mmCIF file with all atom_site columns, N, CA and C in Angstrom:
data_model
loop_
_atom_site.group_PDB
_atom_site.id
_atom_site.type_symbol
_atom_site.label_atom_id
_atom_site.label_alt_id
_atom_site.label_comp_id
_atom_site.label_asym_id
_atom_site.label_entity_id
_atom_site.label_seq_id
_atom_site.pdbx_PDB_ins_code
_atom_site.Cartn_x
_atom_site.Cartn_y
_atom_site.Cartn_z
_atom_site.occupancy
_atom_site.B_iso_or_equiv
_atom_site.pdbx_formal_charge
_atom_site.auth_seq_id
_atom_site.auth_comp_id
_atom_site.auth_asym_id
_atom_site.auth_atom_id
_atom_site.pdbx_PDB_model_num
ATOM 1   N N  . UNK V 1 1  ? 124.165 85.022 145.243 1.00 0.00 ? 1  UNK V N  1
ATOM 2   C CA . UNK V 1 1  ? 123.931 84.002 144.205 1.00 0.00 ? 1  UNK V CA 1
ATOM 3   C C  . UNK V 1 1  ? 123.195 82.795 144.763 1.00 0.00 ? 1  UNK V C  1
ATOM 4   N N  . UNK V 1 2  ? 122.903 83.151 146.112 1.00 0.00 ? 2  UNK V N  1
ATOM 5   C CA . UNK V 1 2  ? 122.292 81.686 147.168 1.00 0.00 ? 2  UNK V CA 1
ATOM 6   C C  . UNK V 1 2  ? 120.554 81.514 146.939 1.00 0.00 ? 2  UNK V C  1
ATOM 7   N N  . UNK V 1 3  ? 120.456 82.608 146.416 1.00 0.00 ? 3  UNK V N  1
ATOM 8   C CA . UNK V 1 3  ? 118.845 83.165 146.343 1.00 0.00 ? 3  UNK V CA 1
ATOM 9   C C  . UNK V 1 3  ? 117.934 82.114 145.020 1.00 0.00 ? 3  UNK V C  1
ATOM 10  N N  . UNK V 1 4  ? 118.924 82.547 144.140 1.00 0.00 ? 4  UNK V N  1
ATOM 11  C CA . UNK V 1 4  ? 117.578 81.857 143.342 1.00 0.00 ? 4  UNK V CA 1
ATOM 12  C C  . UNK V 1 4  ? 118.264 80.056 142.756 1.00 0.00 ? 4  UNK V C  1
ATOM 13  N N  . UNK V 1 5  ? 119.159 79.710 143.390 1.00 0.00 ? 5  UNK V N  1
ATOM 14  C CA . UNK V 1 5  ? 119.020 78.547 143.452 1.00 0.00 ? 5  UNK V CA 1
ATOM 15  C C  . UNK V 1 5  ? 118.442 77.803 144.376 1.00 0.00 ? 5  UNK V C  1
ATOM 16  N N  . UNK V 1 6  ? 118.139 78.487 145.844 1.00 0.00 ? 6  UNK V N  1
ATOM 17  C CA . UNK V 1 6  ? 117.486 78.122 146.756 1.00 0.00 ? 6  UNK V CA 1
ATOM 18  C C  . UNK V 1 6  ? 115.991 77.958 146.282 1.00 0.00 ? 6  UNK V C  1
ATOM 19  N N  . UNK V 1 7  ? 115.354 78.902 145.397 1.00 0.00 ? 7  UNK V N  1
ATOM 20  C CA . UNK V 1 7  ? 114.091 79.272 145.156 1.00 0.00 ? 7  UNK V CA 1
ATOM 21  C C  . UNK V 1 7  ? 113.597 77.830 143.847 1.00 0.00 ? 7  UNK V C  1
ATOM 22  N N  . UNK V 1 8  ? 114.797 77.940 142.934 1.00 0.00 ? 8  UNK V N  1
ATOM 23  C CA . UNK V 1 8  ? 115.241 76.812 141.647 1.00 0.00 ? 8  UNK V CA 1
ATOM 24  C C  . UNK V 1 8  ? 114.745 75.306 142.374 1.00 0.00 ? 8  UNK V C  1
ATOM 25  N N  . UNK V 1 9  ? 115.694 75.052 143.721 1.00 0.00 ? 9  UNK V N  1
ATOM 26  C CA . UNK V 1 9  ? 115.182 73.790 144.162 1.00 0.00 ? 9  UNK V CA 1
ATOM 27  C C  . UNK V 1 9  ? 114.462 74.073 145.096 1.00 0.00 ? 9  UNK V C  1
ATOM 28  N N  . UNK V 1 10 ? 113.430 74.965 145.514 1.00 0.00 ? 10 UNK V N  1
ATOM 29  C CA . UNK V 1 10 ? 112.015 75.023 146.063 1.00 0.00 ? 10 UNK V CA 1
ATOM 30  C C  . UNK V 1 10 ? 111.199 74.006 145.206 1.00 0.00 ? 10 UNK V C  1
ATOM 31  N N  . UNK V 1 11 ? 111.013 74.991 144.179 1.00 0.00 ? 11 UNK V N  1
ATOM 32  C CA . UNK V 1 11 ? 110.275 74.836 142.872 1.00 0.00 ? 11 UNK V CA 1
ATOM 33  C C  . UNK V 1 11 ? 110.112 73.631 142.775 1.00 0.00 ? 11 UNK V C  1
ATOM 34  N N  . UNK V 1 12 ? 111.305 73.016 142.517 1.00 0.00 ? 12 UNK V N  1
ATOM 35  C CA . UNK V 1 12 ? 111.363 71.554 142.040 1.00 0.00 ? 12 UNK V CA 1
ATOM 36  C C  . UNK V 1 12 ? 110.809 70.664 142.650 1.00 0.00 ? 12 UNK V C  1
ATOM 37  N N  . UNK V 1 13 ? 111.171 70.768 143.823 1.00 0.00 ? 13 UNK V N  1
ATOM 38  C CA . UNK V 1 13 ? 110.504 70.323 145.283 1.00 0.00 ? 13 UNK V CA 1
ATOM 39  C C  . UNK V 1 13 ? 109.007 70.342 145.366 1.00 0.00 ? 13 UNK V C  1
ATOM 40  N N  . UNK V 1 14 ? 108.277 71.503 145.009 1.00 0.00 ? 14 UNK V N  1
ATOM 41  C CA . UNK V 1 14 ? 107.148 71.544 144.611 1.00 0.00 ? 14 UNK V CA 1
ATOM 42  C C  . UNK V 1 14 ? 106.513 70.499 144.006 1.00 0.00 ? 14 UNK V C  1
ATOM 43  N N  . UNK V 1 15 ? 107.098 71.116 142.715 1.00 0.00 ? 15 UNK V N  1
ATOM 44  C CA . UNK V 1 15 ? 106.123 70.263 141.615 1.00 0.00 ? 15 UNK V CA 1
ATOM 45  C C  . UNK V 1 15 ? 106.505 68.834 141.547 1.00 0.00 ? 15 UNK V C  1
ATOM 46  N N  . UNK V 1 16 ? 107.338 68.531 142.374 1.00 0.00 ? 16 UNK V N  1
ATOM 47  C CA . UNK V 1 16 ? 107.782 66.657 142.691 1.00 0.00 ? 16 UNK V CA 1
ATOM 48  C C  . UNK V 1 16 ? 106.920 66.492 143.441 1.00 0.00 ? 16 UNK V C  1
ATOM 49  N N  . UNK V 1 17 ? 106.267 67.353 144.164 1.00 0.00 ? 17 UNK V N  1
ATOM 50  C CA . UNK V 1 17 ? 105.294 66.674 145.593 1.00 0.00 ? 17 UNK V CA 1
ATOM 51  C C  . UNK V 1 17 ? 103.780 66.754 144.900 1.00 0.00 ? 17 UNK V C  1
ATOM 52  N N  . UNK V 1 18 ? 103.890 68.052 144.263 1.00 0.00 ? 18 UNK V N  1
ATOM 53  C CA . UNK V 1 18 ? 102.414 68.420 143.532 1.00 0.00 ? 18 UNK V CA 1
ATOM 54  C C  . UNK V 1 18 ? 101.545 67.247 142.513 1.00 0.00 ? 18 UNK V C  1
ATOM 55  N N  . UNK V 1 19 ? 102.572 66.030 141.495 1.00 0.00 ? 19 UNK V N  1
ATOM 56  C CA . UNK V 1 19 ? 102.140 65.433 141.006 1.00 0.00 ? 19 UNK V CA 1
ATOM 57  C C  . UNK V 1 19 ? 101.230 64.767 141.139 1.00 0.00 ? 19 UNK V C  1
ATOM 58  N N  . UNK V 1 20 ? 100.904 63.865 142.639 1.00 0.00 ? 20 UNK V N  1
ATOM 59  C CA . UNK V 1 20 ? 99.775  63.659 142.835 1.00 0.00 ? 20 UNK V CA 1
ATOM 60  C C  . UNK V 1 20 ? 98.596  64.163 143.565 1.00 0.00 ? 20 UNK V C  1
ATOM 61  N N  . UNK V 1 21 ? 98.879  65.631 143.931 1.00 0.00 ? 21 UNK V N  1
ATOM 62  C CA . UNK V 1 21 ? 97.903  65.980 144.000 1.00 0.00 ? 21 UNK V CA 1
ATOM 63  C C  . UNK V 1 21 ? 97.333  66.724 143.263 1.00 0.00 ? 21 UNK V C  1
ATOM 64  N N  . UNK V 1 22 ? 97.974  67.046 141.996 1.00 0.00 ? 22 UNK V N  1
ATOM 65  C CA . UNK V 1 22 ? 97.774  67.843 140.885 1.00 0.00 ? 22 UNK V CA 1
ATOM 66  C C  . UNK V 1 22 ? 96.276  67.714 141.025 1.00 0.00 ? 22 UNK V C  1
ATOM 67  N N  . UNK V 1 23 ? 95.045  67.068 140.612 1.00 0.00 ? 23 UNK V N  1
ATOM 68  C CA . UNK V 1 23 ? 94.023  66.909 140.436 1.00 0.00 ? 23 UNK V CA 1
ATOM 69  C C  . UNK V 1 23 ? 93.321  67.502 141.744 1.00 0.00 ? 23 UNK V C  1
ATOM 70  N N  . UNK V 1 24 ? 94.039  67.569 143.141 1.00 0.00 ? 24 UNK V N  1
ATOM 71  C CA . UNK V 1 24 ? 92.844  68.329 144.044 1.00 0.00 ? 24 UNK V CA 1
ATOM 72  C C  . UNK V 1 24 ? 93.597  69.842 144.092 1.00 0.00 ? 24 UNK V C  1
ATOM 73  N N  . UNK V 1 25 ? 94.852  70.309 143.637 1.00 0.00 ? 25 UNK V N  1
ATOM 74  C CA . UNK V 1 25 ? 95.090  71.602 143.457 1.00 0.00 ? 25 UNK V CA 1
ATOM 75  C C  . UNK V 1 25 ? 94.127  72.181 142.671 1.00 0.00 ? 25 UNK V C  1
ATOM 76  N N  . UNK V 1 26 ? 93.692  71.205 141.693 1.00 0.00 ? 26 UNK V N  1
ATOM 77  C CA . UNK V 1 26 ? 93.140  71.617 140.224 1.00 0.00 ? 26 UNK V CA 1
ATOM 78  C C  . UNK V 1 26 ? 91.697  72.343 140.885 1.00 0.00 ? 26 UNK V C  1
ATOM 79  N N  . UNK V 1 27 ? 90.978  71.392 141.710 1.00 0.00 ? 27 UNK V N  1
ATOM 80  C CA . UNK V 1 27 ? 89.948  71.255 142.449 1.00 0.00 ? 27 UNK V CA 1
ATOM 81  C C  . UNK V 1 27 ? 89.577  72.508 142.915 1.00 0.00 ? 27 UNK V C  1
ATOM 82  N N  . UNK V 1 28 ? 90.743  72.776 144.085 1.00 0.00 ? 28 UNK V N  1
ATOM 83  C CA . UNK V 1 28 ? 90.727  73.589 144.574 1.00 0.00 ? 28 UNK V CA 1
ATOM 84  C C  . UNK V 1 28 ? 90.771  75.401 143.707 1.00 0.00 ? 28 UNK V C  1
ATOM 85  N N  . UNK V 1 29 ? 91.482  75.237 143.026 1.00 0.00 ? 29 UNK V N  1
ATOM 86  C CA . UNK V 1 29 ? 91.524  76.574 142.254 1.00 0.00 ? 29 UNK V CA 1
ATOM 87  C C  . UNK V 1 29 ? 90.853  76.814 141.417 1.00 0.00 ? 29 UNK V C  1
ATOM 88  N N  . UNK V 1 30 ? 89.605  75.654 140.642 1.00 0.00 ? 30 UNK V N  1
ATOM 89  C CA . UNK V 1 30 ? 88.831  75.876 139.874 1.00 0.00 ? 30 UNK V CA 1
ATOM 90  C C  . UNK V 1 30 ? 87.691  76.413 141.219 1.00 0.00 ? 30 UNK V C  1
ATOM 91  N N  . UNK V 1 31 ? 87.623  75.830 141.935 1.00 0.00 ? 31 UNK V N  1
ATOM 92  C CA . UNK V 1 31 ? 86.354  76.242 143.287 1.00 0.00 ? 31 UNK V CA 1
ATOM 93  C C  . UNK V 1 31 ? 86.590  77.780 143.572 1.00 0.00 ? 31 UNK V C  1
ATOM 94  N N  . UNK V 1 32 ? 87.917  78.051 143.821 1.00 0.00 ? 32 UNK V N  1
ATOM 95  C CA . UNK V 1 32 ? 88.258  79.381 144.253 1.00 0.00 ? 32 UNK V CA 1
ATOM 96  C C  . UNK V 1 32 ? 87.736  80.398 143.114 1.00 0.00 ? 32 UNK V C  1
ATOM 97  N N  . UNK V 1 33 ? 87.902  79.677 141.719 1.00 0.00 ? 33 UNK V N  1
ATOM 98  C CA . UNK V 1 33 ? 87.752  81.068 140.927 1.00 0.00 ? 33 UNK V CA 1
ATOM 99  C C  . UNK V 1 33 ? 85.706  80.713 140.633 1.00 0.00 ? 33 UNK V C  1
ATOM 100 N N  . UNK V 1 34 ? 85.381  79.872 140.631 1.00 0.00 ? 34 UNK V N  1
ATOM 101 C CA . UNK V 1 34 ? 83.489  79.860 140.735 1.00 0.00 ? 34 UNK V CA 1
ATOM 102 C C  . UNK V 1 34 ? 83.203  80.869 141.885 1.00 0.00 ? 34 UNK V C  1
ATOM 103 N N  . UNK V 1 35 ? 83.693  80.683 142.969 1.00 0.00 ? 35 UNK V N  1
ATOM 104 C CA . UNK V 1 35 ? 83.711  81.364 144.191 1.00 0.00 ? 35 UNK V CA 1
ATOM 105 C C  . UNK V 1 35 ? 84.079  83.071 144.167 1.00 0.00 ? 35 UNK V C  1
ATOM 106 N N  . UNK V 1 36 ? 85.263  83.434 143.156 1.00 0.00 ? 36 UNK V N  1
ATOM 107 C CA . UNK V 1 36 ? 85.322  84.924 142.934 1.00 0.00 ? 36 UNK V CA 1
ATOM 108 C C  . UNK V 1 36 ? 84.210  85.333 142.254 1.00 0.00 ? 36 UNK V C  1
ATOM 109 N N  . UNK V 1 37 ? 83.995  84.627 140.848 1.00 0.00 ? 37 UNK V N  1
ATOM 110 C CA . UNK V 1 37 ? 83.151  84.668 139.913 1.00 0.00 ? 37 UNK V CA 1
ATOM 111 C C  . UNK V 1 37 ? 82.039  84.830 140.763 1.00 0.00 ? 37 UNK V C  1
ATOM 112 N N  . UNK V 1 38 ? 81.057  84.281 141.543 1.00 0.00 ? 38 UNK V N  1
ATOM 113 C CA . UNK V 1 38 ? 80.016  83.898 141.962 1.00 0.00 ? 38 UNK V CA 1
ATOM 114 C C  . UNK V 1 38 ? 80.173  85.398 142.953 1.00 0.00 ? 38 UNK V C  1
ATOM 115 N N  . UNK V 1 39 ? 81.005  85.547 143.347 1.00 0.00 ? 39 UNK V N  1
ATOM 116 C CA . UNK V 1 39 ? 81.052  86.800 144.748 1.00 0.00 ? 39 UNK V CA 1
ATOM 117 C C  . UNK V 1 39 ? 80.389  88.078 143.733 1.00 0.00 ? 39 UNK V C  1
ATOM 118 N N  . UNK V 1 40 ? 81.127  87.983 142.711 1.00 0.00 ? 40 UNK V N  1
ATOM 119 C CA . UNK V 1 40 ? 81.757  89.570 141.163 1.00 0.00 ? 40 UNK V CA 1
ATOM 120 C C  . UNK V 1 40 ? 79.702  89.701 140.923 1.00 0.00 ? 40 UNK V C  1
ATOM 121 N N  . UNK V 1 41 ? 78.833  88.288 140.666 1.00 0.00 ? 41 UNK V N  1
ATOM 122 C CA . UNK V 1 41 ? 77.898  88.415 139.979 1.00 0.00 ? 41 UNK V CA 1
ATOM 123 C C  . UNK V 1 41 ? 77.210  88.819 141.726 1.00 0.00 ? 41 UNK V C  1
ATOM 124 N N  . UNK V 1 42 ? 77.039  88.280 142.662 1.00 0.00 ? 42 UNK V N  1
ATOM 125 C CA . UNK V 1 42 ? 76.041  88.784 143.788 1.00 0.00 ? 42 UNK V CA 1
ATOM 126 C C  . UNK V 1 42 ? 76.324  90.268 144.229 1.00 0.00 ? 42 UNK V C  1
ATOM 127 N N  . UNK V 1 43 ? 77.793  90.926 143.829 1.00 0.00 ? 43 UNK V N  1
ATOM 128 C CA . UNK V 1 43 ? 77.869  92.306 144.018 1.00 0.00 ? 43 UNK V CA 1
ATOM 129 C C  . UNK V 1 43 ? 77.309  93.090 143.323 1.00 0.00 ? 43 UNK V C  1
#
């Protein structure tokens, strides 16, 4: 029963730290998917 409350306050932990960087996560994962996208069209 240690499992997913451990995982419960990961999470939380997360997205408490994520708030300000919300905007370069954003950054980052919009780049990553131009970057798949961009790989999908040169193949």
């Amino acid at each position: 029963m240690k499992g997913p409350i451990v995982f419960l306050t990961l999470a939380l932990v997360i997205m408490s730290m994520a708030q300000p960087a919300e905007g370069f996560l954003h950054h980052i994962l919009r780049g990553s998917i131009r970057m798949h996208v961009a790989n999908r069209i040169l193949k």
